[in-house]
PDB file of C-alpha atoms in Angstrom:
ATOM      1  CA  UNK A   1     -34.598  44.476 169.137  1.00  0.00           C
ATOM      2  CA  UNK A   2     -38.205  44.632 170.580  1.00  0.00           C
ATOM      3  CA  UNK A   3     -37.029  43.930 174.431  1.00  0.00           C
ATOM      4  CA  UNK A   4     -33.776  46.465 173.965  1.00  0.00           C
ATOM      5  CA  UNK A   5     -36.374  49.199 172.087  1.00  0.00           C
ATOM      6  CA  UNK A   6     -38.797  48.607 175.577  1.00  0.00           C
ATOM      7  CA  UNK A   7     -35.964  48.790 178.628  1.00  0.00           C
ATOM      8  CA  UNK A   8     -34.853  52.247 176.583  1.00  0.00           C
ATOM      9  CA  UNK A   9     -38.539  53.416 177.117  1.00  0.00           C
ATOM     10  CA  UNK A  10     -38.680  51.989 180.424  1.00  0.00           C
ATOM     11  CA  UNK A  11     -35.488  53.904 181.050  1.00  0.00           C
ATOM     12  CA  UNK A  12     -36.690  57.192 179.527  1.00  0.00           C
ATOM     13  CA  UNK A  13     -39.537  57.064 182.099  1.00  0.00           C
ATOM     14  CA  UNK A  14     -37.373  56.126 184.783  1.00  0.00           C
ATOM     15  CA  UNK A  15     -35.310  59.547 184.126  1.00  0.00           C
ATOM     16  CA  UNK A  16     -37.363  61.510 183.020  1.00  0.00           C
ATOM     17  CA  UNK A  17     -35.292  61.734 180.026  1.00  0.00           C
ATOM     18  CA  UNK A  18     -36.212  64.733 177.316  1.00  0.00           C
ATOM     19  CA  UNK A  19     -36.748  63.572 173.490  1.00  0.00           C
ATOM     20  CA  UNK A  20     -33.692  65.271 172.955  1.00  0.00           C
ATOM     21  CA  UNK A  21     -32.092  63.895 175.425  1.00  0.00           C
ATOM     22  CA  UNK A  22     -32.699  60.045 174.672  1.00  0.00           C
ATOM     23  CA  UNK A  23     -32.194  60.698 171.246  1.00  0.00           C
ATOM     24  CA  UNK A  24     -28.665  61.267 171.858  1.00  0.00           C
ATOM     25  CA  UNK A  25     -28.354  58.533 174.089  1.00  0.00           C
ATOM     26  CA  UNK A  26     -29.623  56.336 171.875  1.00  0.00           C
ATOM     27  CA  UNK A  27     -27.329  57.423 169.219  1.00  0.00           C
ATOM     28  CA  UNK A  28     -24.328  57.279 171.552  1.00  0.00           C
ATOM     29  CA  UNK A  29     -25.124  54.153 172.389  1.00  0.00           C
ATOM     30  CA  UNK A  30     -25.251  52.425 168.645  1.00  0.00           C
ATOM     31  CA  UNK A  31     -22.438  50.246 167.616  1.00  0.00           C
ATOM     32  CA  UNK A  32     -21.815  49.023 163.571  1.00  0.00           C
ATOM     33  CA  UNK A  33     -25.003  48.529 161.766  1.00  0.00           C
ATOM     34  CA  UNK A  34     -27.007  49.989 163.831  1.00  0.00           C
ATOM     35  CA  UNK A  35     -24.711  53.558 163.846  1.00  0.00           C
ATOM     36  CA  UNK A  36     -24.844  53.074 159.984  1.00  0.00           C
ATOM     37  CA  UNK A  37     -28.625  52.963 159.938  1.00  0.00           C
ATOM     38  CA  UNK A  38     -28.481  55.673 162.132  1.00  0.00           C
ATOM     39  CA  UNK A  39     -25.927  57.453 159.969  1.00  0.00           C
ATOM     40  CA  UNK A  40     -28.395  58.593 156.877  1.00  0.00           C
ATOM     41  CA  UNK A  41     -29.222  61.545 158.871  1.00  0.00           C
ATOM     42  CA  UNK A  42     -27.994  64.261 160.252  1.00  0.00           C
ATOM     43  CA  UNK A  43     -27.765  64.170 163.792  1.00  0.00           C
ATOM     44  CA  UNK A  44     -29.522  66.971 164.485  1.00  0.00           C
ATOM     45  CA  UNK A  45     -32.518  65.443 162.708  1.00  0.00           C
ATOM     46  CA  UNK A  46     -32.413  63.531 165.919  1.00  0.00           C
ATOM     47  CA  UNK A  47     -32.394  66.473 168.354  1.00  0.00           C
ATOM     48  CA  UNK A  48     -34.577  68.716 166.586  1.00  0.00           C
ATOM     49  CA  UNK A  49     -38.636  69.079 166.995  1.00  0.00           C
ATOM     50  CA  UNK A  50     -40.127  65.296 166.382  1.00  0.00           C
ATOM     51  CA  UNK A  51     -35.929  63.705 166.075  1.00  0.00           C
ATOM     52  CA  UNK A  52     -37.163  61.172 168.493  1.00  0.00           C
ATOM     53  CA  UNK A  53     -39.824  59.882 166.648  1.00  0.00           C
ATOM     54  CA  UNK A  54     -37.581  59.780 163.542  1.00  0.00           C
ATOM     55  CA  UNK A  55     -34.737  57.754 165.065  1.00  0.00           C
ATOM     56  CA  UNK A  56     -37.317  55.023 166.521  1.00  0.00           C
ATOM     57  CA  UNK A  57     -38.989  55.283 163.163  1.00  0.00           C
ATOM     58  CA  UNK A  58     -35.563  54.498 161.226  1.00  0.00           C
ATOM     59  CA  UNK A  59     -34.244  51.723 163.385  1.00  0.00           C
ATOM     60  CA  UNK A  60     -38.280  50.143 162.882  1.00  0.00           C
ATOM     61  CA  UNK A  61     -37.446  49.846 159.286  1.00  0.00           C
ATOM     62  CA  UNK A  62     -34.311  48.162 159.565  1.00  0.00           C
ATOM     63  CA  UNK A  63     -34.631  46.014 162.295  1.00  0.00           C
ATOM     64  CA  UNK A  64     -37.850  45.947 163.330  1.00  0.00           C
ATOM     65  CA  UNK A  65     -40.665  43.217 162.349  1.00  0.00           C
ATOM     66  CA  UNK A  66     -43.304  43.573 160.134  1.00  0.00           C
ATOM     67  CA  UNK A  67     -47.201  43.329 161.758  1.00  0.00           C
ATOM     68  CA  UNK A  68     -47.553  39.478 160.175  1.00  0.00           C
ATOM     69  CA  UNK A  69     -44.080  38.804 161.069  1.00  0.00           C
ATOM     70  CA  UNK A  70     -44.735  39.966 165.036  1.00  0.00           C
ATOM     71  CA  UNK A  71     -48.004  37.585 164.889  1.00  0.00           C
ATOM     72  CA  UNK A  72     -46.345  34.732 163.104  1.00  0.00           C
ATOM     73  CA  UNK A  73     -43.998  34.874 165.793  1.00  0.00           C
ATOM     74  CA  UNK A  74     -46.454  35.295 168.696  1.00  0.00           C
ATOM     75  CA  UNK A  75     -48.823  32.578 167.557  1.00  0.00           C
ATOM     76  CA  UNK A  76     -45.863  30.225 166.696  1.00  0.00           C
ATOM     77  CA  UNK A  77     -44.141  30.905 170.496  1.00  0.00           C
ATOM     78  CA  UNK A  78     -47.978  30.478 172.156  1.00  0.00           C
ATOM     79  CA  UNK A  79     -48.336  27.255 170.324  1.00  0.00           C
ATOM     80  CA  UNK A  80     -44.794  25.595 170.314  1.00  0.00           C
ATOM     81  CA  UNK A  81     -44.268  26.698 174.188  1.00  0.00           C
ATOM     82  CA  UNK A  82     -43.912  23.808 177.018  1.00  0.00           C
ATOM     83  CA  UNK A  83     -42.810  23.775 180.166  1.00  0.00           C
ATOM     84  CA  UNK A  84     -39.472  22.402 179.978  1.00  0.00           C
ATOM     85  CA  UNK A  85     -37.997  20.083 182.969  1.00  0.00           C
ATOM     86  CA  UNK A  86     -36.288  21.319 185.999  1.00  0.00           C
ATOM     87  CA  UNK A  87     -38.576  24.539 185.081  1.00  0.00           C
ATOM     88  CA  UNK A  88     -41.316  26.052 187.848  1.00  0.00           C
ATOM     89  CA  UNK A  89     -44.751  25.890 187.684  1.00  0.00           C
ATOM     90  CA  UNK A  90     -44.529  29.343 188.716  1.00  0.00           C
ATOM     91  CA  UNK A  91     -42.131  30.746 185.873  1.00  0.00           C
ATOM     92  CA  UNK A  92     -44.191  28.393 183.344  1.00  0.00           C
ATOM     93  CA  UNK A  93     -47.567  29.961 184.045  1.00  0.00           C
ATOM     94  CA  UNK A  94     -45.972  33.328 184.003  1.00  0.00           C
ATOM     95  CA  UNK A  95     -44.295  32.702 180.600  1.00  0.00           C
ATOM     96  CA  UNK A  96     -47.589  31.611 179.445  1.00  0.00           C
ATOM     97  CA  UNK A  97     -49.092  34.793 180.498  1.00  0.00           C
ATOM     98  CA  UNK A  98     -46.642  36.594 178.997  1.00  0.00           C
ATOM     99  CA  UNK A  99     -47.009  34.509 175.703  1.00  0.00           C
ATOM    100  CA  UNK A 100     -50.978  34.767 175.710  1.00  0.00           C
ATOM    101  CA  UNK A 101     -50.516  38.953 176.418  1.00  0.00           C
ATOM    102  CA  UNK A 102     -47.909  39.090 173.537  1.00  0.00           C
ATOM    103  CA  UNK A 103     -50.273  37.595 171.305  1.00  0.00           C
ATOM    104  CA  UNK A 104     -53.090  39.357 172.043  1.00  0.00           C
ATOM    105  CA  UNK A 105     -51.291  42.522 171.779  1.00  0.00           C
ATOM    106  CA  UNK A 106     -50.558  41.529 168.153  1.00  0.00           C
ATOM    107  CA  UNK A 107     -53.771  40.051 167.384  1.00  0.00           C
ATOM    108  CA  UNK A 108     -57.068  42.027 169.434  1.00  0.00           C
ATOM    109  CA  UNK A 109     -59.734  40.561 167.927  1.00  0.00           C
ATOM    110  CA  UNK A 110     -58.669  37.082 169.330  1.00  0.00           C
ATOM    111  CA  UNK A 111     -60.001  35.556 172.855  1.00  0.00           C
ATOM    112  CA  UNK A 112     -59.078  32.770 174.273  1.00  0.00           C
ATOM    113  CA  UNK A 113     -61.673  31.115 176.094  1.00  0.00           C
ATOM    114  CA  UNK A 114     -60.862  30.364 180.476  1.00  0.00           C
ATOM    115  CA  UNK A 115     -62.132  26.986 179.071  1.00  0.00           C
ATOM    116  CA  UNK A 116     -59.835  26.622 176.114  1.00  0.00           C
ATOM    117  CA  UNK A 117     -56.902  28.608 178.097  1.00  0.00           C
ATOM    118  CA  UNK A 118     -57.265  26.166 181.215  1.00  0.00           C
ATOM    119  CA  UNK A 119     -56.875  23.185 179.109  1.00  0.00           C
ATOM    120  CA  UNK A 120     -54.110  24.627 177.052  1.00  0.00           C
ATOM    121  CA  UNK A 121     -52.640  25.487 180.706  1.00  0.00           C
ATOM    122  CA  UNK A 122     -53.039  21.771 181.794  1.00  0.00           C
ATOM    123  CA  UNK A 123     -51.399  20.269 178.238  1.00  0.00           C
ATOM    124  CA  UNK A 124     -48.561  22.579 178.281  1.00  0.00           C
ATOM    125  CA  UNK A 125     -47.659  21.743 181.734  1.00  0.00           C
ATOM    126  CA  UNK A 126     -45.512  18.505 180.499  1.00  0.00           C
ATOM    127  CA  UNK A 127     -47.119  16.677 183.627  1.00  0.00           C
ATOM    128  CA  UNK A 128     -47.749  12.658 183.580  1.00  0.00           C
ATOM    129  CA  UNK A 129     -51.883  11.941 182.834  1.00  0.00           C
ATOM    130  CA  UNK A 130     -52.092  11.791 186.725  1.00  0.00           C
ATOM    131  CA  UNK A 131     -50.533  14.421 187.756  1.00  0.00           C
ATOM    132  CA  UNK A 132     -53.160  16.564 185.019  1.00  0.00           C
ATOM    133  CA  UNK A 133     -55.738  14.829 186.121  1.00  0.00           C
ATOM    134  CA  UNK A 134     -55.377  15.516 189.580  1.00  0.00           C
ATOM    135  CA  UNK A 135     -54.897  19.398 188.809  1.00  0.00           C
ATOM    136  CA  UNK A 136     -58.075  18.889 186.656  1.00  0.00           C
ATOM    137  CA  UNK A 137     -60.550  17.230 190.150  1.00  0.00           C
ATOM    138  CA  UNK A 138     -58.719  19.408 192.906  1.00  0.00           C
ATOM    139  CA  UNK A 139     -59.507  22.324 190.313  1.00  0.00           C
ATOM    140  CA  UNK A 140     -63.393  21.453 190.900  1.00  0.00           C
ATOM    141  CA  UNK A 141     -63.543  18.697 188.094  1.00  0.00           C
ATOM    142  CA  UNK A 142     -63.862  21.787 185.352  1.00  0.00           C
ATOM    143  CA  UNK A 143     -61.968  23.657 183.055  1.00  0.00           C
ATOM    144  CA  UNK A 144     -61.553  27.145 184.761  1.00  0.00           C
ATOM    145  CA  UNK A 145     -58.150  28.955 184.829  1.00  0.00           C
ATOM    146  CA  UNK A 146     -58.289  30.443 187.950  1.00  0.00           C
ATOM    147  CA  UNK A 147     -58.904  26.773 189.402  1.00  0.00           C
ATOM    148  CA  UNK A 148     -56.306  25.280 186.700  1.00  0.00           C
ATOM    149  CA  UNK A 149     -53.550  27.294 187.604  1.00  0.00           C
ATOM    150  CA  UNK A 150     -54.484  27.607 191.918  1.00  0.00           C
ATOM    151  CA  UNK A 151     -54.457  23.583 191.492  1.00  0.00           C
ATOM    152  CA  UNK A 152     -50.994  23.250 189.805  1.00  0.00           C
ATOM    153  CA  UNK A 153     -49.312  25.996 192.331  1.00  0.00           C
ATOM    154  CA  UNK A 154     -50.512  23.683 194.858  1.00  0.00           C
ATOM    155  CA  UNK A 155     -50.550  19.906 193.794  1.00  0.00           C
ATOM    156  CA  UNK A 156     -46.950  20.385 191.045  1.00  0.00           C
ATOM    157  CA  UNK A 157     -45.493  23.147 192.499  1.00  0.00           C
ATOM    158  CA  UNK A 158     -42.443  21.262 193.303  1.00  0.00           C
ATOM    159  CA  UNK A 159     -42.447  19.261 190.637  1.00  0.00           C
ATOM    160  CA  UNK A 160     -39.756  20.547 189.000  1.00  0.00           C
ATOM    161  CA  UNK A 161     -37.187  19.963 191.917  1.00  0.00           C
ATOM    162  CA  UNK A 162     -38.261  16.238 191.454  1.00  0.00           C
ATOM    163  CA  UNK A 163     -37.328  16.382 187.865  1.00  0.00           C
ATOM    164  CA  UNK A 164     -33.622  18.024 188.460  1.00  0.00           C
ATOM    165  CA  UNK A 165     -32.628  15.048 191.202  1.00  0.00           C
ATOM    166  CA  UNK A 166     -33.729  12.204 188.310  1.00  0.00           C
ATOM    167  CA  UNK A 167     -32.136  13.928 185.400  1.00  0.00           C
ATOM    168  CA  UNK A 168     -35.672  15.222 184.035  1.00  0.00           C
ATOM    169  CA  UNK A 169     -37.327  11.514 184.196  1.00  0.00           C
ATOM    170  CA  UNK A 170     -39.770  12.104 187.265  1.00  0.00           C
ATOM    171  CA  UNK A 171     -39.870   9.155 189.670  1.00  0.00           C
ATOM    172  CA  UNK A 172     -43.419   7.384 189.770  1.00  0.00           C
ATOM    173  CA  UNK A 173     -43.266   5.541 193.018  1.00  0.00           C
TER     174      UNK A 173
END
């Protein structure tokens, strides 16, 4: 719900699309539950002054997630997250930029620390204890992200095309 509620705002920028205007869309664009939800009003509660708003506020309640349930979620994806084989170095530190952003978002008061977030970087990689170790000295023998992640671009970038020719078992020579 979250990622289809964000490309319609995305698209409403896009356009330049009126309240009114996306409201309607929106509605149009319902199928089954989601028209039903949709269906306690009148539709032009959803075109008049503030219909937007309503209609956003209405599909919240029913399919949205609560505040806990949105950082239960985050904290849970942040934590449980890996980079799985045959998968980038490059896709897996953007999903776990993505993943740190999304949990900040639901949580503000929360830092990471570049020391803590470097090492999480380096564990999450799914690399052997050499390859991490290697990241860790050509990184400047410290935990800094910026180092962390220049080092793994570099030293593993490939690593995952090594994994897809052996099945996902990496070949130690």
């Amino acid at each position: 719900y979250l990622k289809w509620k964000r490309t319609i705002q995305a698209q409403q920028c896009l356009y330049g699309l009126e309240s009114q205007e996306l409201a309607m869309l929106i509605y149009l664009s319902t199928r089954r539950e989601a028209r039903d939800v949709l269906e306690q009003h009148a539709i032009t509660s959803y075109t008049g002054a503030g219909g937007l708003h309503l209609l956003w506020k209405v599909l919240d309640e029913a399919f949205g997630e609560s505040e806990s349930e949105l950082f239960e979620r985050a904290d849970r994806e942040l934590e449980r997250y890996r980079r799985a084989p045959g998968e980038s170095i490059a896709h897996f530190l953007a999903e776990m930029r993505r993943l740190r952003a999304q949990y900040y978002r639901t949580d503000p008061d929360t830092r990471i620390s570049d020391k803590a977030w470097a090492q999480k970087l380096l564990q999450k990689a799914s690399l052997s204890r050499r390859e991490r170790c290697d990241c860790y000295y050509a990184a400047g023998a410290c935990y800094n992200s910026v180092g962390i992640e220049k080092a793994l671009r570099v030293r593993c970038g490939r690593v995952h095309e090594d994994e897809r020719r052996s099945g996902g078992v990496k070949q130690v020579p």
